[in-house]
Amino acid sequence: MLVLNKTIIVSNPSLSGKSVLRGSAKRSNQRVVMALKATIFKARLQIADMDRDYYAEHMLTLARHPSETDERMMIRLLAFAHNASEQLEFTRGLSSDDEADLWQHSLSGEIETWIEVGVPAEDRVRKASGRARDVLVYAYGQRTAPVWWEKMASVCQRFDNLQVFFLPADQCAQLAALAERNMDLSVTIQDGHLWLASDRDNIEVLPQRWK
């Protein structure tokens, strides 16, 4: 991962094949490697966060894993805007079980912020809460998230450094519709509401605070 002048570049996850392959085996491996390469998206975010008194422009590069939907990728982008700072960065995400979807480190290397997108397992929530100063979960899925929360609510109450937000399905669909290979978005945040505007659409997102 390379961070340079506000630009966060995440390396493309792909399979690493053997260096020498012959005949059809080589061609088959090449097709698999190409199929599993991440799709690259670029986003320019102009953020005006009146809740945190934070105003900045971020030039971001996101790598969408082959198994990741536009919906999930855009929720990652929303989570970045909601917690934006110069130190916050995307990780390898679905390509790594040991990293958050986004995180922020102190100058001494400690994890200050750990952000999860989706419905993480109990052991992952415990690990994140033990390693980071602040943990945020952005849950989504109109059916899966409430079932997950019913199971996890009592567990999550044990962690004072954990916040859980839920994003309704209609708002997630609107977010996904904003996805383009090159995005130019302005984000205004006030009283917990996020307004995202592109040159072709404007949407409002209100994450529901579950914890």
GROMACS .gro file of C-alpha atoms in nm:
model
  211
    1MET     CA    1   0.000   0.000   0.000
    2LEU     CA    2   0.132   0.343  -0.093
    3VAL     CA    3   0.004   0.666   0.056
    4LEU     CA    4   0.110   0.976  -0.131
    5ASN     CA    5  -0.024   1.332  -0.110
    6LYS     CA    6  -0.371   1.238   0.010
    7THR     CA    7  -0.392   0.960  -0.246
    8ILE     CA    8  -0.446   0.614  -0.104
    9ILE     CA    9  -0.345   0.342  -0.346
   10VAL     CA   10  -0.436  -0.015  -0.266
   11SER     CA   11  -0.251  -0.286  -0.452
   12ASN     CA   12  -0.452  -0.517  -0.675
   13PRO     CA   13  -0.520  -0.853  -0.510
   14SER     CA   14  -0.456  -1.146  -0.747
   15LEU     CA   15  -0.352  -1.506  -0.740
   16SER     CA   16   0.019  -1.572  -0.754
   17GLY     CA   17   0.079  -1.862  -0.991
   18LYS     CA   18   0.394  -2.063  -1.048
   19SER     CA   19   0.658  -1.886  -1.249
   20VAL     CA   20   0.680  -2.162  -1.508
   21LEU     CA   21   0.366  -2.320  -1.655
   22ARG     CA   22   0.331  -2.504  -1.981
   23GLY     CA   23   0.066  -2.538  -2.253
   24SER     CA   24  -0.301  -2.527  -2.155
   25ALA     CA   25  -0.217  -2.518  -1.782
   26LYS     CA   26  -0.037  -2.188  -1.833
   27ARG     CA   27  -0.325  -2.039  -2.034
   28SER     CA   28  -0.577  -2.158  -1.773
   29ASN     CA   29  -0.378  -2.002  -1.490
   30GLN     CA   30  -0.354  -1.673  -1.681
   31ARG     CA   31  -0.731  -1.665  -1.723
   32VAL     CA   32  -0.781  -1.724  -1.350
   33VAL     CA   33  -0.530  -1.453  -1.255
   34MET     CA   34  -0.695  -1.202  -1.488
   35ALA     CA   35  -1.042  -1.292  -1.360
   36LEU     CA   36  -0.941  -1.234  -0.999
   37LYS     CA   37  -0.776  -0.897  -1.044
   38ALA     CA   38  -0.933  -0.606  -0.859
   39THR     CA   39  -1.125  -0.340  -1.047
   40ILE     CA   40  -0.983   0.005  -0.984
   41PHE     CA   41  -1.206   0.301  -0.899
   42LYS     CA   42  -1.093   0.658  -0.840
   43ALA     CA   43  -1.279   0.909  -0.625
   44ARG     CA   44  -1.233   1.275  -0.553
   45LEU     CA   45  -1.412   1.362  -0.228
   46GLN     CA   46  -1.474   1.717  -0.117
   47ILE     CA   47  -1.579   1.680   0.245
   48ALA     CA   48  -1.752   1.940   0.459
   49ASP     CA   49  -1.814   1.775   0.797
   50MET     CA   50  -1.983   2.027   1.023
   51ASP     CA   51  -2.027   1.772   1.300
   52ARG     CA   52  -1.649   1.734   1.338
   53ASP     CA   53  -1.545   2.072   1.193
   54TYR     CA   54  -1.345   1.890   0.925
   55TYR     CA   55  -1.307   2.030   0.573
   56ALA     CA   56  -1.077   1.867   0.320
   57GLU     CA   57  -1.036   1.722  -0.025
   58HIS     CA   58  -0.923   1.362  -0.067
   59MET     CA   59  -0.808   1.192  -0.386
   60LEU     CA   60  -0.868   0.820  -0.338
   61THR     CA   61  -0.806   0.503  -0.531
   62LEU     CA   62  -1.017   0.201  -0.437
   63ALA     CA   63  -0.954  -0.157  -0.541
   64ARG     CA   64  -1.280  -0.350  -0.565
   65HIS     CA   65  -1.219  -0.718  -0.490
   66PRO     CA   66  -1.376  -0.957  -0.745
   67SER     CA   67  -1.624  -1.076  -0.482
   68GLU     CA   68  -1.714  -0.724  -0.369
   69THR     CA   69  -2.029  -0.550  -0.493
   70ASP     CA   70  -2.061  -0.183  -0.586
   71GLU     CA   71  -2.283  -0.151  -0.279
   72ARG     CA   72  -2.015  -0.268  -0.038
   73MET     CA   73  -1.744  -0.063  -0.206
   74MET     CA   74  -1.954   0.252  -0.182
   75ILE     CA   75  -2.026   0.185   0.186
   76ARG     CA   76  -1.649   0.171   0.235
   77LEU     CA   77  -1.629   0.508   0.065
   78LEU     CA   78  -1.909   0.643   0.282
   79ALA     CA   79  -1.731   0.517   0.594
   80PHE     CA   80  -1.419   0.700   0.482
   81ALA     CA   81  -1.613   1.025   0.438
   82HIS     CA   82  -1.785   0.979   0.776
   83ASN     CA   83  -1.450   0.944   0.957
   84ALA     CA   84  -1.214   1.122   0.717
   85SER     CA   85  -0.868   1.226   0.824
   86GLU     CA   86  -0.525   1.249   0.665
   87GLN     CA   87  -0.423   0.924   0.836
   88LEU     CA   88  -0.732   0.713   0.759
   89GLU     CA   89  -0.667   0.461   0.483
   90PHE     CA   90  -0.818   0.167   0.301
   91THR     CA   91  -0.658  -0.172   0.355
   92ARG     CA   92  -0.649  -0.487   0.145
   93GLY     CA   93  -1.000  -0.549   0.277
   94LEU     CA   94  -1.146  -0.879   0.158
   95SER     CA   95  -0.798  -0.990   0.053
   96SER     CA   96  -0.680  -1.004   0.415
   97ASP     CA   97  -0.840  -1.152   0.727
   98ASP     CA   98  -0.602  -0.967   0.957
   99GLU     CA   99  -0.690  -0.612   0.854
  100ALA     CA  100  -0.989  -0.385   0.891
  101ASP     CA  101  -1.170  -0.247   0.587
  102LEU     CA  102  -1.031   0.092   0.684
  103TRP     CA  103  -0.802   0.189   0.965
  104GLN     CA  104  -0.595   0.471   1.108
  105HIS     CA  105  -0.262   0.437   1.286
  106SER     CA  106  -0.084   0.671   1.524
  107LEU     CA  107   0.268   0.788   1.451
  108SER     CA  108   0.394   0.516   1.683
  109GLY     CA  109   0.205   0.247   1.492
  110GLU     CA  110  -0.088   0.183   1.725
  111ILE     CA  111  -0.432   0.136   1.566
  112GLU     CA  112  -0.644   0.437   1.652
  113THR     CA  113  -0.949   0.356   1.438
  114TRP     CA  114  -1.068   0.020   1.303
  115ILE     CA  115  -1.366   0.021   1.063
  116GLU     CA  116  -1.561  -0.288   0.955
  117VAL     CA  117  -1.816  -0.298   0.673
  118GLY     CA  118  -2.086  -0.565   0.687
  119VAL     CA  119  -2.170  -0.807   0.967
  120PRO     CA  120  -1.842  -0.924   1.125
  121ALA     CA  121  -1.820  -1.243   1.327
  122GLU     CA  122  -1.797  -1.223   1.705
  123ASP     CA  123  -1.428  -1.315   1.715
  124ARG     CA  124  -1.350  -1.038   1.467
  125VAL     CA  125  -1.535  -0.780   1.677
  126ARG     CA  126  -1.347  -0.896   1.986
  127LYS     CA  127  -1.013  -0.877   1.806
  128ALA     CA  128  -1.080  -0.530   1.670
  129SER     CA  129  -1.200  -0.397   2.006
  130GLY     CA  130  -0.890  -0.535   2.174
  131ARG     CA  131  -0.647  -0.391   1.920
  132ALA     CA  132  -0.790  -0.046   1.840
  133ARG     CA  133  -0.880   0.261   2.039
  134ASP     CA  134  -1.206   0.308   1.845
  135VAL     CA  135  -1.400   0.049   1.644
  136LEU     CA  136  -1.685   0.127   1.405
  137VAL     CA  137  -1.909  -0.123   1.226
  138TYR     CA  138  -2.121  -0.018   0.927
  139ALA     CA  139  -2.374  -0.300   0.898
  140TYR     CA  140  -2.597  -0.343   0.594
  141GLY     CA  141  -2.836  -0.602   0.453
  142GLN     CA  142  -3.206  -0.560   0.521
  143ARG     CA  143  -3.244  -0.923   0.630
  144THR     CA  144  -2.897  -1.026   0.743
  145ALA     CA  145  -2.807  -0.722   0.956
  146PRO     CA  146  -3.107  -0.739   1.197
  147VAL     CA  147  -3.048  -1.114   1.247
  148TRP     CA  148  -2.679  -1.046   1.311
  149TRP     CA  149  -2.761  -0.767   1.558
  150GLU     CA  150  -3.007  -0.983   1.750
  151LYS     CA  151  -2.724  -1.228   1.806
  152MET     CA  152  -2.447  -0.972   1.860
  153ALA     CA  153  -2.617  -0.694   2.060
  154SER     CA  154  -2.532  -0.835   2.403
  155VAL     CA  155  -2.175  -0.911   2.291
  156CYS     CA  156  -2.123  -0.560   2.153
  157GLN     CA  157  -2.244  -0.397   2.474
  158ARG     CA  158  -1.929  -0.524   2.647
  159PHE     CA  159  -1.703  -0.301   2.440
  160ASP     CA  160  -1.704   0.068   2.530
  161ASN     CA  161  -1.489   0.157   2.228
  162LEU     CA  162  -1.733   0.007   1.975
  163GLN     CA  163  -1.993   0.191   1.765
  164VAL     CA  164  -2.239   0.014   1.536
  165PHE     CA  165  -2.429   0.180   1.252
  166PHE     CA  166  -2.692   0.031   1.022
  167LEU     CA  167  -2.750   0.148   0.665
  168PRO     CA  168  -3.102   0.084   0.526
  169ALA     CA  169  -3.134  -0.103   0.197
  170ASP     CA  170  -3.282   0.186  -0.002
  171GLN     CA  171  -2.995   0.415   0.095
  172CYS     CA  172  -2.739   0.145   0.010
  173ALA     CA  173  -2.898   0.106  -0.333
  174GLN     CA  174  -2.872   0.480  -0.392
  175LEU     CA  175  -2.508   0.469  -0.287
  176ALA     CA  176  -2.435   0.183  -0.526
  177ALA     CA  177  -2.593   0.379  -0.810
  178LEU     CA  178  -2.328   0.651  -0.763
  179ALA     CA  179  -2.045   0.406  -0.838
  180GLU     CA  180  -1.835   0.497  -1.142
  181ARG     CA  181  -1.478   0.421  -1.237
  182ASN     CA  182  -1.403   0.791  -1.188
  183MET     CA  183  -1.609   0.970  -0.925
  184ASP     CA  184  -1.621   1.334  -0.823
  185LEU     CA  185  -1.834   1.367  -0.511
  186SER     CA  186  -1.905   1.639  -0.261
  187VAL     CA  187  -2.002   1.517   0.086
  188THR     CA  188  -2.175   1.736   0.343
  189ILE     CA  189  -2.224   1.604   0.695
  190GLN     CA  190  -2.444   1.763   0.958
  191ASP     CA  191  -2.638   1.622   1.256
  192GLY     CA  192  -2.548   1.269   1.152
  193HIS     CA  193  -2.687   1.308   0.799
  194LEU     CA  194  -2.461   1.268   0.496
  195TRP     CA  195  -2.547   1.433   0.166
  196LEU     CA  196  -2.354   1.306  -0.135
  197ALA     CA  197  -2.368   1.491  -0.464
  198SER     CA  198  -2.228   1.406  -0.804
  199ASP     CA  199  -2.283   1.576  -1.137
  200ARG     CA  200  -2.580   1.347  -1.202
  201ASP     CA  201  -2.741   1.275  -0.866
  202ASN     CA  202  -2.783   1.384  -0.503
  203ILE     CA  203  -2.862   1.146  -0.219
  204GLU     CA  204  -2.906   1.160   0.157
  205VAL     CA  205  -2.780   0.886   0.389
  206LEU     CA  206  -2.864   0.863   0.758
  207PRO     CA  207  -2.679   0.580   0.932
  208GLN     CA  208  -2.890   0.443   1.216
  209ARG     CA  209  -2.695   0.422   1.541
  210TRP     CA  210  -2.743   0.079   1.698
  211LYS     CA  211  -2.470   0.127   1.954
   0.00000   0.00000   0.00000
